[in-house]
Amino acid sequence: MSESTMQRKLKHRHLQLISIGGVIGSGYFLGTGYVIEQAGPASVISYLLGGLIVLAVMLCLAELAVEKPLSGSFVVYARENISAAWACGVGWSYWVTWVSYVPSEMIAAGIIMNSFLPEVGTIWWAVFFGLIVTVINLFRVDKFGESEFWLSLCKILALVAFSIVALLICLGLIGEEGFIGTRILLGSGGFAPHGYWSIALTMVIILVNFQGAEIIGLAAGETADPARSIPFAVRNVTWRIIALYIVPITLLISILPWDRATLTESVFAAALEAHGFSQLAAFFSLVVLTAAISCSNSGLYGAARTVHALATMGMAPRILGGLNGKGIPSRAIYASIAFCWVVIGIYAANPHAALYTYLLALSGFSGAAAWISICWSQYRRRRTLEARGEVSLLRYRMPLFPYVTLFGIWAQVLCLVFMIFTPELRAALYLGVPMLIVPMLVYRVLHRTR
């Protein structure tokens, strides 16, 4: 295998849609049911807070990535600004999350296809989609970006279409219930039927639904003109993510009673079905399929670039750091997808909704660790530049430093603390904390031995 360097062929539109593709996965269409079930209509506040955290993290990432656009970005930034041991821990934790979460997306896609073609088992569909995602990731990076652009565009258009239909239903212009207004939104116990404390308890799952935005940083090393495209992508992606969550979900809980939301089906499809739009509900099942493939696509991209960065820094087997002639980390991709297939087998043996919730919480923990690392790295880097009097050399500076940075750090720390008070999420700490700490200890032991 010939060695090469990563090629900067991702365009502006690729970068924006890759990040959105990682965020709007089947976890959004399915996991939203859990959030609404727990917090009721107050889940809108949860998503709004989540959007503000995303904004803070992305502004920190933009400053770091413009100064030093590298593949495997936040792992490198953590090593340079925090410590090598922390970089190793957060990098491996992030990788394990994606190679565990990507199979759940493939399984979700398999379940959908099995409902249309029951003669083919779910597990075979999952393997089939796994092969598709693998092949796409082995293309040149511009081909990967193009495929993710169109997959993500399908999801965005579907959410816009849902918002229009839901608004018309709410106003009584279509459907048979007439003007709904706030009758469903504030019915069944009011705006916060379980109290406002439930908002805090759902924040970890909210962070899972937003996870993937940081892939902008991982793609920085393969982006043309990163100094211009990364700040542009961060500003646009952040606000679009907030719009694609807050508006559709507000309209969703305006036409579907919160106590009918579950984790076992797409609440968007259930809302349309409840108002007699069966064909649109079936269409949204296919949208979830597109979302699952797209999120798997972005997730495998992020996992491969992360483990490749770890390998080049001596924190993973060196063989995973190789590139093929197209500048693709093919060995890291093969290793990541192989682990995904192992997890698919585990899911096939135990496909329960509780396991899916557990996985979401685990993803929230490691995703929050990665985001905290981004903010922490930016804080340390900016303080270093201030001490040297070199802040003016930054081509992009985030606004309102250090307040935005500190908000991004401590808001997520609180979200992780809230996991202790939620029984179904607390169990994820038992695996999430060791998953972060063990690689750090192993790195320290090996480094000391060397």
C-alpha positions as semicolon CSV with decimal commas, in nm:
position;residue;x (nm);y (nm);z (nm)
1;M;0,000;0,000;0,000
2;S;0,153;0,328;-0,105
3;E;0,169;0,609;0,146
4;S;0,030;0,948;0,060
5;T;-0,103;1,258;0,230
6;M;-0,462;1,358;0,292
7;Q;-0,606;1,561;0,008
8;R;-0,786;1,892;0,065
9;K;-1,083;1,830;-0,164
10;L;-1,384;1,894;0,062
11;K;-1,580;2,199;-0,053
12;H;-1,780;2,452;0,152
13;R;-2,111;2,273;0,093
14;H;-1,953;1,934;0,171
15;L;-1,824;2,056;0,507
16;Q;-2,158;2,200;0,613
17;L;-2,365;1,898;0,513
18;I;-2,116;1,644;0,657
19;S;-2,162;1,802;0,998
20;I;-2,540;1,815;0,966
21;G;-2,535;1,453;0,845
22;G;-2,362;1,344;1,164
23;V;-2,612;1,532;1,380
24;I;-2,945;1,437;1,219
25;G;-2,936;1,058;1,247
26;S;-3,197;0,803;1,341
27;G;-3,124;0,904;1,702
28;Y;-3,293;1,235;1,623
29;F;-3,605;1,074;1,477
30;L;-3,620;0,795;1,738
31;G;-3,435;0,936;2,041
32;T;-3,653;1,248;2,040
33;G;-3,936;1,021;2,156
34;Y;-3,748;0,951;2,479
35;V;-3,685;1,322;2,545
36;I;-4,051;1,417;2,487
37;E;-4,169;1,122;2,697
38;Q;-3,953;1,240;2,991
39;A;-3,989;1,619;2,969
40;G;-4,312;1,674;2,778
41;P;-4,347;2,002;2,583
42;A;-4,066;2,145;2,800
43;S;-3,830;1,938;2,584
44;V;-3,819;2,245;2,357
45;I;-3,619;2,420;2,630
46;S;-3,388;2,117;2,650
47;Y;-3,316;2,140;2,277
48;L;-3,267;2,516;2,297
49;L;-3,008;2,473;2,575
50;G;-2,844;2,198;2,370
51;G;-2,826;2,433;2,074
52;L;-2,651;2,699;2,284
53;I;-2,395;2,441;2,400
54;V;-2,335;2,341;2,036
55;L;-2,281;2,706;1,947
56;A;-2,022;2,748;2,224
57;V;-1,833;2,432;2,126
58;M;-1,834;2,511;1,756
59;L;-1,700;2,863;1,811
60;C;-1,414;2,717;2,017
61;L;-1,347;2,457;1,750
62;A;-1,348;2,717;1,471
63;E;-1,074;2,919;1,642
64;L;-0,856;2,611;1,689
65;A;-0,919;2,462;1,345
66;V;-0,851;2,784;1,153
67;E;-0,518;2,829;1,333
68;K;-0,418;2,464;1,279
69;P;-0,640;2,270;1,031
70;L;-0,556;1,905;1,092
71;S;-0,735;1,575;1,050
72;G;-0,802;1,430;1,394
73;S;-0,824;1,787;1,516
74;F;-0,948;1,783;1,873
75;V;-0,724;1,489;1,966
76;V;-0,419;1,685;1,845
77;Y;-0,540;2,004;2,015
78;A;-0,586;1,814;2,343
79;R;-0,232;1,674;2,324
80;E;-0,079;2,015;2,256
81;N;-0,285;2,221;2,502
82;I;-0,389;1,983;2,782
83;S;-0,184;1,662;2,798
84;A;-0,097;1,359;2,587
85;A;-0,266;1,124;2,835
86;W;-0,593;1,320;2,820
87;A;-0,576;1,324;2,438
88;C;-0,535;0,946;2,438
89;G;-0,830;0,895;2,672
90;V;-1,071;1,129;2,498
91;G;-0,964;1,004;2,152
92;W;-1,023;0,636;2,230
93;S;-1,345;0,716;2,415
94;Y;-1,470;0,906;2,111
95;W;-1,370;0,625;1,875
96;V;-1,542;0,356;2,083
97;T;-1,859;0,565;2,091
98;W;-1,880;0,597;1,714
99;V;-1,797;0,234;1,637
100;S;-2,070;0,138;1,885
101;Y;-2,321;0,398;1,768
102;V;-2,276;0,343;1,394
103;P;-2,401;-0,019;1,421
104;S;-2,712;0,105;1,602
105;E;-2,781;0,323;1,297
106;M;-2,730;0,023;1,070
107;I;-2,963;-0,186;1,286
108;A;-3,223;0,094;1,272
109;A;-3,195;0,092;0,892
110;G;-3,229;-0,287;0,894
111;I;-3,545;-0,273;1,105
112;I;-3,701;-0,025;0,862
113;M;-3,615;-0,234;0,557
114;N;-3,737;-0,550;0,732
115;S;-4,077;-0,385;0,776
116;F;-4,095;-0,335;0,398
117;L;-3,933;-0,667;0,299
118;P;-3,987;-0,905;0,595
119;E;-3,846;-1,204;0,407
120;V;-3,495;-1,057;0,452
121;G;-3,373;-1,055;0,812
122;T;-3,277;-0,733;0,993
123;I;-2,921;-0,847;1,049
124;W;-2,864;-0,900;0,676
125;W;-2,989;-0,552;0,597
126;A;-2,758;-0,413;0,866
127;V;-2,459;-0,590;0,712
128;F;-2,563;-0,468;0,366
129;F;-2,575;-0,104;0,482
130;G;-2,245;-0,156;0,661
131;L;-2,086;-0,258;0,331
132;I;-2,234;0,048;0,156
133;V;-2,096;0,284;0,420
134;T;-1,755;0,115;0,404
135;V;-1,735;0,150;0,025
136;I;-1,838;0,518;0,039
137;N;-1,570;0,594;0,298
138;L;-1,305;0,427;0,080
139;F;-1,380;0,662;-0,211
140;R;-1,177;0,979;-0,256
141;V;-1,274;1,230;0,010
142;D;-1,455;1,455;-0,240
143;K;-1,675;1,160;-0,346
144;F;-1,750;1,091;0,020
145;G;-1,839;1,459;0,066
146;E;-2,068;1,453;-0,237
147;S;-2,258;1,144;-0,115
148;E;-2,301;1,293;0,232
149;F;-2,419;1,621;0,079
150;W;-2,714;1,456;-0,095
151;L;-2,801;1,221;0,193
152;S;-2,808;1,515;0,435
153;L;-3,007;1,728;0,194
154;C;-3,281;1,460;0,188
155;K;-3,315;1,481;0,567
156;I;-3,326;1,860;0,568
157;L;-3,596;1,873;0,301
158;A;-3,797;1,611;0,489
159;L;-3,785;1,815;0,811
160;V;-3,888;2,129;0,623
161;A;-4,178;1,937;0,466
162;F;-4,284;1,801;0,806
163;S;-4,275;2,151;0,956
164;I;-4,501;2,286;0,681
165;V;-4,751;1,999;0,715
166;A;-4,750;2,018;1,096
167;L;-4,808;2,395;1,085
168;L;-5,103;2,349;0,849
169;I;-5,247;2,079;1,079
170;C;-5,201;2,304;1,382
171;L;-5,381;2,591;1,208
172;G;-5,664;2,361;1,099
173;L;-5,604;2,417;0,728
174;I;-5,562;2,041;0,668
175;G;-5,672;1,738;0,867
176;E;-6,004;1,679;1,042
177;E;-5,950;1,832;1,388
178;G;-5,980;2,196;1,292
179;F;-5,777;2,465;1,465
180;I;-5,553;2,302;1,729
181;G;-5,347;2,596;1,848
182;T;-5,193;2,519;2,189
183;R;-5,458;2,267;2,295
184;I;-5,230;1,965;2,251
185;L;-4,911;2,152;2,342
186;L;-5,039;2,257;2,685
187;G;-5,275;1,965;2,743
188;S;-5,202;1,651;2,946
189;G;-5,040;1,828;3,240
190;G;-4,928;2,159;3,092
191;F;-4,594;2,270;2,952
192;A;-4,380;2,081;3,206
193;P;-4,593;1,784;3,324
194;H;-4,299;1,624;3,510
195;G;-4,159;1,951;3,641
196;Y;-3,871;2,159;3,509
197;W;-3,617;1,928;3,672
198;S;-3,690;1,681;3,390
199;I;-3,525;1,926;3,148
200;A;-3,191;1,877;3,321
201;L;-3,232;1,500;3,333
202;T;-3,276;1,475;2,954
203;M;-2,977;1,694;2,861
204;V;-2,739;1,400;2,808
205;I;-2,969;1,252;2,544
206;I;-3,000;1,600;2,392
207;L;-2,621;1,615;2,357
208;V;-2,630;1,275;2,185
209;N;-2,876;1,408;1,931
210;F;-2,645;1,702;1,859
211;Q;-2,330;1,488;1,852
212;G;-2,158;1,490;1,514
213;A;-2,121;1,866;1,475
214;E;-1,756;1,831;1,582
215;I;-1,683;1,634;1,262
216;I;-1,620;1,975;1,103
217;G;-1,294;1,979;1,296
218;L;-1,202;1,623;1,199
219;A;-1,252;1,719;0,834
220;A;-1,034;2,031;0,863
221;G;-0,728;1,850;0,730
222;E;-0,913;1,762;0,409
223;T;-1,084;2,096;0,349
224;A;-0,990;2,344;0,080
225;D;-0,915;2,691;0,222
226;P;-0,998;2,604;0,587
227;A;-0,940;2,962;0,709
228;R;-1,246;3,072;0,513
229;S;-1,461;2,761;0,494
230;I;-1,446;2,648;0,861
231;P;-1,577;2,972;1,026
232;F;-1,838;2,997;0,751
233;A;-1,946;2,636;0,809
234;V;-1,954;2,675;1,187
235;R;-2,174;2,984;1,176
236;N;-2,416;2,838;0,926
237;V;-2,425;2,482;1,056
238;T;-2,483;2,588;1,416
239;W;-2,785;2,804;1,339
240;R;-2,924;2,554;1,090
241;I;-2,896;2,277;1,346
242;I;-3,088;2,485;1,599
243;A;-3,354;2,567;1,339
244;L;-3,383;2,204;1,227
245;Y;-3,440;2,094;1,586
246;I;-3,636;2,370;1,761
247;V;-3,892;2,447;1,489
248;P;-3,986;2,087;1,390
249;I;-4,000;1,966;1,753
250;T;-4,215;2,262;1,863
251;L;-4,459;2,182;1,584
252;L;-4,435;1,809;1,663
253;I;-4,551;1,846;2,023
254;S;-4,822;2,083;1,901
255;I;-4,991;1,804;1,703
256;L;-4,889;1,492;1,902
257;P;-4,965;1,456;2,276
258;W;-4,637;1,416;2,463
259;D;-4,761;1,106;2,648
260;R;-4,792;0,920;2,317
261;A;-4,424;0,962;2,235
262;T;-4,207;0,651;2,273
263;L;-3,859;0,530;2,182
264;T;-3,990;0,240;1,975
265;E;-4,103;0,442;1,671
266;S;-4,040;0,770;1,496
267;V;-4,251;1,032;1,673
268;F;-4,265;1,229;1,348
269;A;-4,426;0,937;1,167
270;A;-4,657;0,874;1,464
271;A;-4,774;1,237;1,458
272;L;-4,857;1,223;1,088
273;E;-5,029;0,885;1,130
274;A;-5,241;1,022;1,415
275;H;-5,385;1,288;1,184
276;G;-5,461;1,049;0,899
277;F;-5,154;1,110;0,683
278;S;-5,052;0,744;0,653
279;Q;-4,859;0,784;0,329
280;L;-4,654;1,070;0,470
281;A;-4,587;0,860;0,780
282;A;-4,453;0,578;0,561
283;F;-4,240;0,833;0,378
284;F;-4,087;0,940;0,711
285;S;-3,990;0,582;0,776
286;L;-3,777;0,604;0,462
287;V;-3,638;0,935;0,586
288;V;-3,522;0,759;0,903
289;L;-3,354;0,506;0,673
290;T;-3,170;0,787;0,493
291;A;-3,079;0,942;0,827
292;A;-2,936;0,614;0,954
293;I;-2,717;0,567;0,645
294;S;-2,603;0,928;0,649
295;C;-2,518;0,927;1,021
296;S;-2,333;0,596;0,980
297;N;-2,143;0,752;0,692
298;S;-2,036;1,056;0,895
299;G;-1,975;0,849;1,208
300;L;-1,740;0,606;1,035
301;Y;-1,559;0,903;0,881
302;G;-1,512;1,057;1,227
303;A;-1,408;0,727;1,389
304;A;-1,149;0,650;1,120
305;R;-0,993;0,998;1,132
306;T;-0,977;0,983;1,511
307;V;-0,802;0,646;1,534
308;H;-0,571;0,751;1,247
309;A;-0,471;1,060;1,448
310;L;-0,414;0,843;1,756
311;A;-0,192;0,609;1,554
312;T;0,019;0,891;1,411
313;M;0,078;1,020;1,766
314;G;0,182;0,678;1,897
315;M;-0,140;0,625;2,094
316;A;-0,272;0,343;1,876
317;P;-0,108;0,066;1,670
318;R;0,114;0,232;1,408
319;I;-0,036;0,025;1,128
320;L;-0,363;0,219;1,165
321;G;-0,183;0,540;1,073
322;G;-0,122;0,448;0,708
323;L;-0,284;0,616;0,407
324;N;-0,349;0,465;0,067
325;G;-0,264;0,624;-0,265
326;K;-0,585;0,833;-0,256
327;G;-0,489;0,987;0,078
328;I;-0,756;0,784;0,260
329;P;-0,684;0,622;0,603
330;S;-0,810;0,289;0,470
331;R;-0,656;0,078;0,747
332;A;-0,830;0,288;1,013
333;I;-1,156;0,252;0,818
334;Y;-1,123;-0,127;0,794
335;A;-1,045;-0,155;1,167
336;S;-1,340;0,068;1,259
337;I;-1,592;-0,111;1,040
338;A;-1,470;-0,452;1,162
339;F;-1,547;-0,346;1,517
340;C;-1,886;-0,217;1,398
341;W;-1,973;-0,561;1,262
342;V;-1,887;-0,719;1,596
343;V;-2,128;-0,481;1,768
344;I;-2,395;-0,554;1,505
345;G;-2,374;-0,918;1,609
346;I;-2,423;-0,821;1,975
347;Y;-2,727;-0,610;1,885
348;A;-2,875;-0,894;1,681
349;A;-2,858;-1,118;1,987
350;N;-3,012;-0,856;2,219
351;P;-3,218;-0,598;2,023
352;H;-3,400;-0,427;2,312
353;A;-3,506;-0,063;2,343
354;A;-3,334;-0,043;2,684
355;L;-3,004;-0,131;2,516
356;Y;-3,060;0,150;2,265
357;T;-3,124;0,399;2,549
358;Y;-2,810;0,278;2,725
359;L;-2,609;0,330;2,409
360;L;-2,749;0,681;2,367
361;A;-2,642;0,769;2,721
362;L;-2,295;0,623;2,663
363;S;-2,263;0,828;2,345
364;G;-2,369;1,135;2,539
365;F;-2,095;1,081;2,796
366;S;-1,806;1,034;2,553
367;G;-1,941;1,300;2,317
368;A;-1,956;1,548;2,604
369;A;-1,600;1,452;2,701
370;A;-1,485;1,533;2,346
371;W;-1,672;1,866;2,345
372;I;-1,536;1,961;2,688
373;S;-1,190;1,880;2,554
374;I;-1,244;2,116;2,258
375;C;-1,348;2,404;2,484
376;W;-1,071;2,330;2,734
377;S;-0,809;2,320;2,456
378;Q;-0,929;2,651;2,316
379;Y;-0,921;2,809;2,664
380;R;-0,565;2,693;2,729
381;R;-0,448;2,792;2,380
382;R;-0,597;3,143;2,402
383;R;-0,444;3,199;2,747
384;T;-0,106;3,091;2,610
385;L;-0,133;3,335;2,320
386;E;-0,243;3,613;2,556
387;A;0,065;3,553;2,772
388;R;0,285;3,583;2,462
389;G;0,095;3,884;2,325
390;E;0,014;3,691;2,004
391;V;-0,367;3,688;2,005
392;S;-0,369;3,929;1,711
393;L;-0,207;3,658;1,496
394;L;-0,525;3,446;1,508
395;R;-0,708;3,458;1,175
396;Y;-1,034;3,380;1,353
397;R;-1,119;3,472;1,712
398;M;-1,432;3,352;1,888
399;P;-1,644;3,631;2,043
400;L;-1,700;3,688;2,416
401;F;-1,397;3,493;2,535
402;P;-1,372;3,346;2,800
403;Y;-1,743;3,351;2,890
404;V;-1,862;3,141;2,595
405;T;-1,582;2,891;2,650
406;L;-1,653;2,852;3,022
407;F;-2,025;2,814;2,952
408;G;-1,949;2,534;2,706
409;I;-1,734;2,353;2,964
410;W;-1,945;2,383;3,278
411;A;-2,284;2,334;3,111
412;Q;-2,165;1,996;2,987
413;V;-2,010;1,904;3,321
414;L;-2,351;1,965;3,479
415;C;-2,517;1,751;3,212
416;L;-2,288;1,462;3,305
417;V;-2,359;1,514;3,677
418;F;-2,733;1,492;3,604
419;M;-2,677;1,137;3,473
420;I;-2,630;1,026;3,833
421;F;-2,994;1,114;3,909
422;T;-3,141;0,918;3,616
423;P;-3,142;0,539;3,674
424;E;-3,156;0,437;3,306
425;L;-2,870;0,676;3,225
426;R;-2,662;0,623;3,538
427;A;-2,551;0,278;3,422
428;A;-2,373;0,439;3,124
429;L;-2,130;0,603;3,368
430;Y;-2,009;0,260;3,475
431;L;-1,869;0,202;3,127
432;G;-1,819;0,560;3,011
433;V;-1,585;0,668;3,292
434;P;-1,350;0,364;3,259
435;M;-1,361;0,405;2,881
436;L;-1,208;0,750;2,931
437;I;-0,969;0,671;3,214
438;V;-0,828;0,329;3,114
439;P;-0,662;0,452;2,789
440;M;-0,507;0,737;2,988
441;L;-0,359;0,494;3,242
442;V;-0,237;0,256;2,970
443;Y;-0,070;0,545;2,786
444;R;0,104;0,663;3,103
445;V;0,228;0,312;3,182
446;L;0,357;0,250;2,830
447;H;0,509;0,596;2,805
448;R;0,689;0,550;3,135
449;T;0,813;0,207;3,023
450;R;0,950;0,349;2,699
